[in-house]
Coordinates of C-alpha atoms and ligand atoms in Angstrom, one line a residue:
X1 CA 202.7 -114.9 160.8
X2 CA 200.7 -114.6 164.3
X3 CA 200.4 -118.5 164.4
X4 CA 200.8 -118.8 167.9
X5 CA 201.3 -122.3 168.4
X6 CA 204.1 -122.3 166.4
X7 CA 206.7 -123.1 169.2
X8 CA 210.0 -121.1 168.2
X9 CA 211.8 -123.7 170.9
X10 CA 211.4 -126.4 168.7
X11 CA 214.1 -125.9 165.9
X12 CA 212.8 -127.9 162.4
X13 CA 216.4 -129.1 161.8
X14 CA 216.9 -130.8 164.9
X15 CA 213.8 -132.4 164.2
X16 CA 214.9 -132.8 160.2
X17 CA 218.1 -134.9 162.0
X18 CA 216.0 -137.1 164.3
X19 CA 213.9 -137.8 161.5
X20 CA 217.0 -139.0 159.5
X21 CA 218.4 -141.0 162.8
X22 CA 215.4 -143.3 163.1
X23 CA 215.7 -144.4 159.3
X24 CA 219.4 -144.3 159.6
X25 CA 219.1 -147.0 162.2
X26 CA 216.4 -149.3 160.6
X27 CA 218.7 -149.3 157.3
X28 CA 221.8 -149.8 159.3
X29 CA 223.5 -147.0 158.3
X30 CA 227.3 -146.1 159.6
X31 CA 228.7 -143.2 161.1
X32 CA 229.9 -141.3 158.0
X33 CA 226.7 -141.6 155.8
X34 CA 224.8 -140.6 158.6
X35 CA 227.1 -137.5 158.8
X36 CA 227.0 -137.2 155.1
X37 CA 223.1 -137.4 155.3
X38 CA 222.8 -135.1 158.1
X39 CA 225.3 -131.8 156.5
X40 CA 223.5 -129.4 154.0
X41 CA 225.9 -129.4 151.5
X42 CA 226.1 -125.7 150.3
X43 CA 224.8 -122.7 152.4
X44 CA 224.6 -119.4 151.1
X45 CA 223.8 -116.5 153.6
X46 CA 223.2 -112.8 151.6
X47 CA 222.6 -109.6 153.6
X48 CA 221.6 -106.9 150.7
X49 CA 220.0 -103.3 150.7
X50 CA 216.7 -102.4 149.2
X51 CA 215.6 -99.4 148.5
X52 CA 212.3 -98.5 150.4
X53 CA 209.1 -96.4 148.5
X54 CA 209.8 -94.1 151.0
X55 CA 213.2 -93.5 149.6
X56 CA 215.0 -95.0 153.0
X57 CA 217.1 -98.0 152.4
X58 CA 216.8 -101.5 154.5
X59 CA 219.3 -104.2 154.7
X60 CA 217.7 -107.8 154.1
X61 CA 219.1 -111.3 155.4
X62 CA 218.6 -114.1 152.6
X63 CA 219.3 -117.7 152.6
X64 CA 219.6 -120.7 150.0
X65 CA 220.6 -124.0 151.2
X66 CA 221.6 -126.8 148.8
X67 CA 220.9 -130.1 150.8
X68 CA 222.0 -132.9 148.5
X69 CA 222.9 -133.2 145.1
X70 CA 223.4 -136.7 144.4
X71 CA 220.5 -137.2 142.7
X72 CA 220.8 -134.4 140.4
X73 CA 220.2 -130.4 140.3
X74 CA 218.9 -129.1 143.7
X75 CA 215.1 -128.2 143.8
X76 CA 212.9 -126.3 146.1
X77 CA 211.1 -123.1 146.8
X78 CA 212.1 -119.7 148.4
X79 CA 209.8 -118.4 151.4
X80 CA 209.5 -114.5 152.7
X81 CA 208.6 -114.9 156.2
X82 CA 209.5 -112.5 159.1
X83 CA 210.6 -116.1 161.5
X84 CA 212.7 -117.4 158.7
X85 CA 216.3 -119.0 160.2
X86 CA 218.9 -120.1 158.5
X87 CA 218.2 -123.7 160.5
X88 CA 214.7 -123.6 159.3
X89 CA 216.1 -123.4 155.7
X90 CA 218.4 -126.3 156.6
X91 CA 215.4 -128.3 157.3
X92 CA 213.3 -127.4 154.8
X93 CA 215.9 -128.2 152.4
X94 CA 216.5 -131.6 153.8
X95 CA 213.2 -132.3 153.6
X96 CA 213.0 -131.0 149.9
X97 CA 216.0 -134.0 149.5
X98 CA 213.6 -137.0 151.1
X99 CA 210.5 -135.3 148.9
X100 CA 212.1 -135.6 145.2
X101 CA 213.4 -139.0 146.5
X102 CA 210.4 -140.2 147.3
X103 CA 208.3 -139.1 144.5
X104 CA 211.6 -140.4 142.0
X105 CA 212.0 -137.3 140.5
X106 CA 215.7 -136.6 139.6
X107 CA 216.8 -133.5 141.9
X108 CA 218.3 -133.2 145.0
X109 CA 217.0 -130.8 147.5
X110 CA 217.5 -126.8 148.3
X111 CA 215.2 -124.3 150.0
X112 CA 215.5 -120.3 150.0
X113 CA 214.1 -117.6 152.4
X114 CA 214.6 -114.2 153.4
X115 CA 213.6 -112.6 156.5
X116 CA 210.8 -109.8 155.9
X117 CA 207.4 -109.6 156.4
X118 CA 206.0 -109.5 152.7
X119 CA 202.4 -108.4 154.2
X120 CA 204.1 -105.0 155.2
X121 CA 206.2 -104.4 151.7
X122 CA 204.2 -102.4 148.5
X123 CA 204.5 -104.5 145.3
X124 CA 207.2 -102.5 143.8
X125 CA 209.0 -103.1 147.2
X126 CA 208.8 -106.6 146.9
X127 CA 210.4 -106.8 143.5
X128 CA 212.8 -105.1 144.4
X129 CA 213.9 -107.4 147.5
X130 CA 213.2 -110.1 145.1
X131 CA 215.4 -108.8 142.4
X132 CA 218.1 -108.0 144.5
X133 CA 217.9 -111.5 146.1
X134 CA 217.8 -113.4 142.9
X135 CA 221.0 -111.5 141.6
X136 CA 223.0 -112.3 145.1
X137 CA 222.5 -115.8 144.7
X138 CA 222.5 -115.6 140.7
X139 CA 226.1 -117.5 140.8
X140 CA 224.7 -120.5 142.8
X141 CA 221.3 -121.1 140.9
X142 CA 220.5 -122.5 137.2
X143 CA 218.9 -124.8 134.9
X144 CA 221.7 -127.5 136.1
X145 CA 222.8 -126.4 139.2
X146 CA 219.7 -125.0 141.8
X147 CA 216.0 -124.4 140.4
X148 CA 214.0 -122.1 143.1
X149 CA 210.4 -122.6 143.0
X150 CA 207.7 -120.5 145.1
X151 CA 206.9 -121.4 149.0
X152 CA 205.2 -119.3 151.9
X153 CA 204.2 -115.9 150.4
X154 CA 205.8 -115.9 147.3
X155 CA 204.1 -116.8 143.7
X156 CA 203.9 -116.8 140.2
X157 CA 205.0 -113.6 139.9
X158 CA 207.8 -113.6 142.1
X159 CA 209.3 -116.3 139.8
X160 CA 208.7 -113.9 137.0
X161 CA 211.1 -111.3 138.3
X162 CA 213.8 -114.2 139.3
X163 CA 213.4 -115.4 135.5
X164 CA 214.1 -112.0 134.6
X165 CA 216.7 -110.7 136.5
X166 CA 218.7 -114.2 136.3
X167 CA 217.6 -113.7 132.1
X168 CA 218.9 -109.9 132.1
X169 CA 222.4 -111.3 134.1
X170 CA 223.0 -114.0 131.3
X171 CA 221.9 -112.0 128.3
X172 CA 219.3 -114.4 127.1
X173 CA 215.9 -116.1 128.5
X174 CA 216.4 -118.7 131.2
X175 CA 212.9 -120.4 131.7
X176 CA 214.4 -123.4 133.3
X177 CA 215.8 -121.5 136.2
X178 CA 213.1 -121.4 138.2
X179 CA 209.6 -123.4 138.3
X180 CA 206.1 -122.2 139.4
X181 CA 206.3 -119.4 136.5
X182 CA 202.8 -118.0 134.8
X183 CA 202.5 -119.9 132.2
X184 CA 203.3 -116.9 129.5
X185 CA 206.8 -117.7 130.2
X186 CA 207.4 -121.0 130.1
X187 CA 205.4 -122.0 133.1
X188 CA 203.4 -125.1 133.5
X189 CA 199.8 -126.0 133.1
X190 CA 198.7 -127.3 136.4
X191 CA 201.3 -126.1 138.4
X192 CA 199.1 -123.7 140.5
X193 CA 197.3 -126.2 142.0
X194 CA 199.4 -129.0 141.8
X195 CA 200.1 -129.1 145.6
X196 CA 197.0 -129.5 146.5
X197 CA 195.7 -131.4 143.7
X198 CA 198.6 -134.2 144.9
X199 CA 197.4 -134.1 148.2
X200 CA 194.1 -134.9 147.3
X201 CA 195.1 -137.6 145.2
X202 CA 197.0 -139.6 148.2
X203 CA 193.5 -138.3 150.7
X204 CA 191.5 -140.3 147.8
X205 CA 194.3 -143.5 148.3
X206 CA 194.4 -143.4 151.6
X207 CA 190.5 -142.9 152.3
X208 CA 190.0 -146.2 150.0
X209 CA 192.6 -148.2 151.5
X210 CA 191.0 -147.3 154.8
X211 CA 187.8 -148.1 153.7
X212 CA 185.8 -144.9 153.9
X213 CA 184.4 -142.7 150.9
X214 CA 185.6 -138.8 150.4
X215 CA 182.4 -138.1 149.1
X216 CA 180.5 -136.6 152.7
X217 CA 183.4 -136.9 154.5
X218 CA 184.3 -133.7 156.8
X219 CA 187.5 -132.2 156.3
X220 CA 189.4 -129.0 158.5
X221 CA 192.2 -126.8 156.5
X222 CA 194.4 -125.2 158.6
X223 CA 196.0 -122.7 156.4
X224 CA 193.6 -121.3 153.5
X225 CA 196.9 -120.2 151.1
X226 CA 199.0 -121.9 147.9
X227 CA 197.9 -125.7 148.9
X228 CA 195.5 -125.5 151.5
X229 CA 192.9 -123.5 149.3
X230 CA 193.2 -125.9 146.6
X231 CA 193.1 -129.2 148.5
X232 CA 189.6 -127.5 150.1
X233 CA 188.7 -126.6 146.5
X234 CA 189.1 -129.8 144.9
X235 CA 188.3 -132.2 147.5
X236 CA 184.9 -130.1 147.5
X237 CA 184.7 -130.2 144.0
X238 CA 185.8 -133.4 142.7
X239 CA 185.5 -135.8 145.4
X240 CA 181.9 -134.4 146.7
X241 CA 183.6 -133.9 150.8
X242 CA 182.4 -131.7 152.9
X243 CA 184.8 -128.8 153.9
X244 CA 183.6 -127.8 157.8
X245 CA 187.1 -125.8 159.0
X246 CA 189.5 -123.4 157.2
X247 CA 191.6 -121.1 158.9
X248 CA 194.5 -118.6 158.0
X249 CA 197.2 -116.4 159.9
X250 CA 194.5 -114.4 161.3
X251 CA 192.1 -117.0 162.8
X252 CA 189.8 -119.9 161.6
X253 CA 185.9 -120.7 160.9
X254 CA 184.2 -123.5 161.1
X255 CA 180.3 -124.7 160.4
X256 CA 179.8 -128.5 161.0
X257 CA 177.6 -128.4 157.5
X258 CA 180.7 -127.7 155.6
X259 CA 180.6 -124.8 153.2
X260 CA 181.3 -123.9 149.6
X261 CA 185.7 -123.1 150.1
X262 CA 185.3 -121.0 146.5
X263 CA 183.0 -118.6 148.4
X264 CA 185.5 -118.6 151.2
X265 CA 188.0 -117.8 149.0
X266 CA 186.3 -114.9 147.5
X267 CA 185.5 -113.6 150.9
X268 CA 189.5 -114.0 151.7
X269 CA 189.9 -111.9 148.4
X270 CA 187.9 -109.0 149.6
X271 CA 188.8 -109.0 153.5
X272 CA 192.5 -110.3 153.5
X273 CA 190.9 -113.4 155.8
X274 CA 188.7 -116.3 155.9
X275 CA 187.6 -114.7 159.6
X276 CA 184.1 -113.5 159.4
X277 CA 182.8 -115.3 156.5
X278 CA 178.8 -115.4 157.0
X279 CA 177.2 -118.3 158.4
X280 CA 180.4 -119.7 160.2
X281 CA 181.8 -119.8 164.2
X282 CA 185.2 -118.5 164.4
X283 CA 187.9 -121.1 165.7
X284 CA 191.5 -121.2 166.5
X285 CA 194.5 -122.0 164.4
X286 CA 194.7 -124.5 167.7
X287 CA 191.3 -125.4 167.8
X288 CA 190.8 -126.1 164.3
X289 CA 193.5 -128.9 164.5
X290 CA 191.2 -130.6 167.1
X291 CA 187.4 -130.7 165.5
X292 CA 186.1 -134.0 165.0
X293 CA 186.0 -134.6 161.4
X294 CA 187.6 -137.2 158.7
X295 CA 190.4 -135.6 157.3
X296 CA 192.9 -132.8 158.6
X297 CA 194.9 -131.0 156.5
X298 CA 197.8 -129.0 158.3
X299 CA 199.0 -126.7 155.3
X300 CA 200.5 -124.0 156.9
X301 CA 203.8 -123.4 159.4
X302 CA 206.0 -126.2 161.1
X303 CA 205.6 -127.7 164.6
X304 CA 201.8 -127.6 164.5
X305 CA 201.1 -131.2 165.7
X306 CA 202.8 -131.9 169.1
X307 CA 203.2 -134.1 171.9
X308 CA 200.9 -131.6 173.7
X309 CA 197.9 -131.8 171.2
X310 CA 198.4 -135.0 169.5
X311 CA 196.0 -136.8 171.7
X312 CA 193.0 -134.3 171.0
X313 CA 193.2 -134.8 167.0
X314 CA 190.3 -136.7 165.9
X315 CA 190.7 -136.8 162.5
X316 CA 191.0 -140.2 160.3
X317 CA 193.7 -138.9 158.0
X318 CA 196.2 -136.4 158.7
X319 CA 197.4 -134.8 155.4
X320 CA 200.3 -132.8 155.8
X321 CA 200.2 -130.2 152.8
X322 CA 202.6 -127.8 155.3
X323 CA 206.2 -129.3 155.7
X324 CA 207.3 -130.2 158.7
X325 CA 203.8 -129.5 160.5
X326 CA 204.2 -132.9 162.9
X327 CA 206.9 -133.7 165.5
X328 CA 208.1 -136.5 165.9
X329 CA 206.8 -137.3 169.5
X330 CA 203.1 -136.6 167.8
X331 CA 204.0 -139.2 164.9
X332 CA 204.5 -142.1 167.7
X333 CA 200.8 -140.9 169.2
X334 CA 199.2 -141.3 166.0
X335 CA 200.7 -144.3 165.2
X336 CA 199.4 -146.1 168.7
X337 CA 195.6 -143.8 167.7
X338 CA 195.6 -145.7 164.7
X339 CA 195.6 -142.2 162.9
X340 CA 196.7 -142.5 159.3
X341 CA 199.4 -139.8 158.5
X342 CA 200.1 -138.9 155.0
X343 CA 203.6 -137.4 155.6
X344 CA 204.9 -134.3 153.9
X345 CA 207.4 -135.8 151.7
X346 CA 204.6 -137.4 149.9
X347 CA 201.4 -135.5 150.6
X348 CA 202.6 -131.8 149.3
X349 CA 205.2 -133.8 146.7
X350 CA 202.5 -132.7 143.8
X351 CA 204.0 -129.3 143.8
X352 CA 207.8 -130.0 142.9
X353 CA 206.7 -133.1 140.8
X354 CA 204.9 -130.3 138.5
X355 CA 207.9 -128.1 139.2
X356 CA 209.4 -131.0 137.6
X357 CA 207.3 -131.4 134.4
X358 CA 208.0 -127.4 134.1
X359 CA 211.6 -127.7 134.2
X360 CA 211.5 -130.5 131.3
X361 CA 209.0 -128.8 129.4
X362 CA 211.5 -125.6 129.6
X363 CA 214.3 -127.5 128.2
X364 CA 212.5 -129.6 125.6
X365 CA 210.8 -126.0 124.7
X366 CA 207.7 -128.4 124.3
X367 CA 204.7 -128.2 126.3
X368 CA 202.1 -130.4 127.6
X369 CA 197.9 -129.9 128.3
X370 CA 196.8 -129.9 131.4
X371 CA 195.4 -133.1 131.1
X372 CA 198.8 -134.8 130.0
X373 CA 199.9 -133.0 133.2
X374 CA 197.4 -134.2 135.6
X375 CA 197.3 -137.4 134.1
X376 CA 201.1 -138.0 134.8
X377 CA 201.1 -136.0 138.7
X378 CA 198.2 -138.9 139.3
X379 CA 200.1 -141.6 138.1
X380 CA 203.5 -140.4 140.7
X381 CA 201.5 -139.7 143.6
X382 CA 199.3 -142.5 143.7
X383 CA 202.6 -144.8 142.9
X384 CA 204.2 -143.3 145.2
X385 CA 201.7 -143.8 147.7
X386 CA 201.8 -147.8 146.9
X387 CA 205.6 -147.6 147.4
X388 CA 204.7 -145.8 150.7
X389 CA 202.4 -148.5 152.5
X390 CA 204.4 -151.4 151.0
X391 CA 207.2 -150.3 152.8
X392 CA 205.1 -149.6 156.1
X393 CA 203.4 -153.0 155.7
X394 CA 206.7 -154.9 155.4
X395 CA 208.6 -153.3 158.4
X396 CA 205.5 -152.4 160.4
X397 CA 206.2 -149.1 160.6
X398 CA 204.1 -145.4 160.0
X399 CA 203.8 -144.0 156.6
X400 CA 206.7 -141.4 157.9
X401 CA 209.1 -143.8 158.4
X402 CA 208.4 -145.7 155.5
X403 CA 208.8 -142.8 152.8
X404 CA 211.6 -141.8 154.9
X405 CA 212.9 -145.4 154.2
X406 CA 212.3 -145.6 150.3
X407 CA 213.7 -142.0 150.0
X408 CA 216.9 -142.2 151.9
X409 CA 217.5 -145.4 150.4
X410 CA 217.5 -143.9 147.0
X411 CA 219.7 -140.9 148.3
X412 CA 222.5 -143.6 149.9
X413 CA 222.3 -145.5 146.4
X414 CA 223.3 -142.3 144.9
X415 CA 225.7 -141.1 147.0
X416 CA 227.5 -145.1 147.1
X417 CA 227.5 -145.3 143.1
X418 CA 229.0 -142.1 142.5
X419 CA 231.4 -142.8 145.5
X420 CA 233.4 -140.1 146.7
X421 CA 235.7 -137.9 145.5
X422 CA 239.0 -137.4 145.1
Ligands
LIG1 N1 207.9 -125.4 148.0 C1 207.2 -126.2 147.3 C2 207.4 -127.5 148.0 O1 207.8 -127.5 149.5 C3 207.7 -126.3 145.8 C4 209.2 -126.6 145.8 C5 209.3 -127.2 143.7 O2 208.5 -127.0 143.3 O3 210.6 -126.8 143.7 O4 207.8 -128.5 147.8

């Protein structure tokens, strides 16, 4: 991905640890507990060969980090990206731990990644890469251990291959080993759009609290992928918002009068990018963050909103569909400017919430309707939003810190009540 503003100098795991320290101070946690919270429990690095279509072999490196399992089996996606690092996966695994805790689902956090450029792999190469990685991490995953899911540049097909590879090794079908699967093999209704849908619910709640209507409000979305395109579609279709700008790794488009996100999606399907959509002007991935709009949705990668550009953000709400788009210094600026941040661990938790529903359905072998899934998702998102806001008001802190206080307190309670082995 060529998001130039993604600074390689910022190590996401350092950010993750700083966020823990801020909350550990507020919760008066002792040194030992801080160390536990800042330490990934289990990390696996695998280097493995993949046969390319031309007959040659290449060695790829992948990671799976299980950050904390005090509250249950670990959960989190797998991403395919050239810039994956172990520290990035650690940060993402830590964020999964807090995310599952903030929406109160019975999981710890994990994440995985392979250093690769999925845009330069054929479908067959991607399948071989996925199956080999699945068998490399097979000893540490499973429905009761650690359950992967899609993330950046992975999807339901990737999950189907992992499920099949794992099942072939076991000798029977194990649908609960991954979530985000196709419906035909034990996936859940509504999982595909769950991240974006959950995000649209908390945007609705926040706008309501701030006293403005989403109907007619202007929305800019950085990253028109798994999460971002769904947020745009749902805010447009269900809440009447005006989508004025969207972007992807190749660049962005803007039209202050708004456009139909479904038409943009069609354009992207045909041409590979949102760029060049008729009737829109070009905008860069940096500029899109600074456009005048009511709601800004960073839905791409980490480290997008920094102390350099936070001052120029003009949105009323920043809803983090991406993981880790905002650095702590930018948070402080947003708080001072009165910009409402809907932090990633809440704003994008709809995905893992419906993953939990999928896993529960797989284990029971009893499946729910789309309505049941969406109603339960809505309940989880609105309740968690209200819990976060209550904490924020109680302690006069910004939303991210409030969400972290809620989440880390839950993880700490689980660690304390279980005690330390032996
Ligand atoms: N990758 C998604 C996330 O970052 C979903 C994880 C899951 O469903 O386990 O939340």
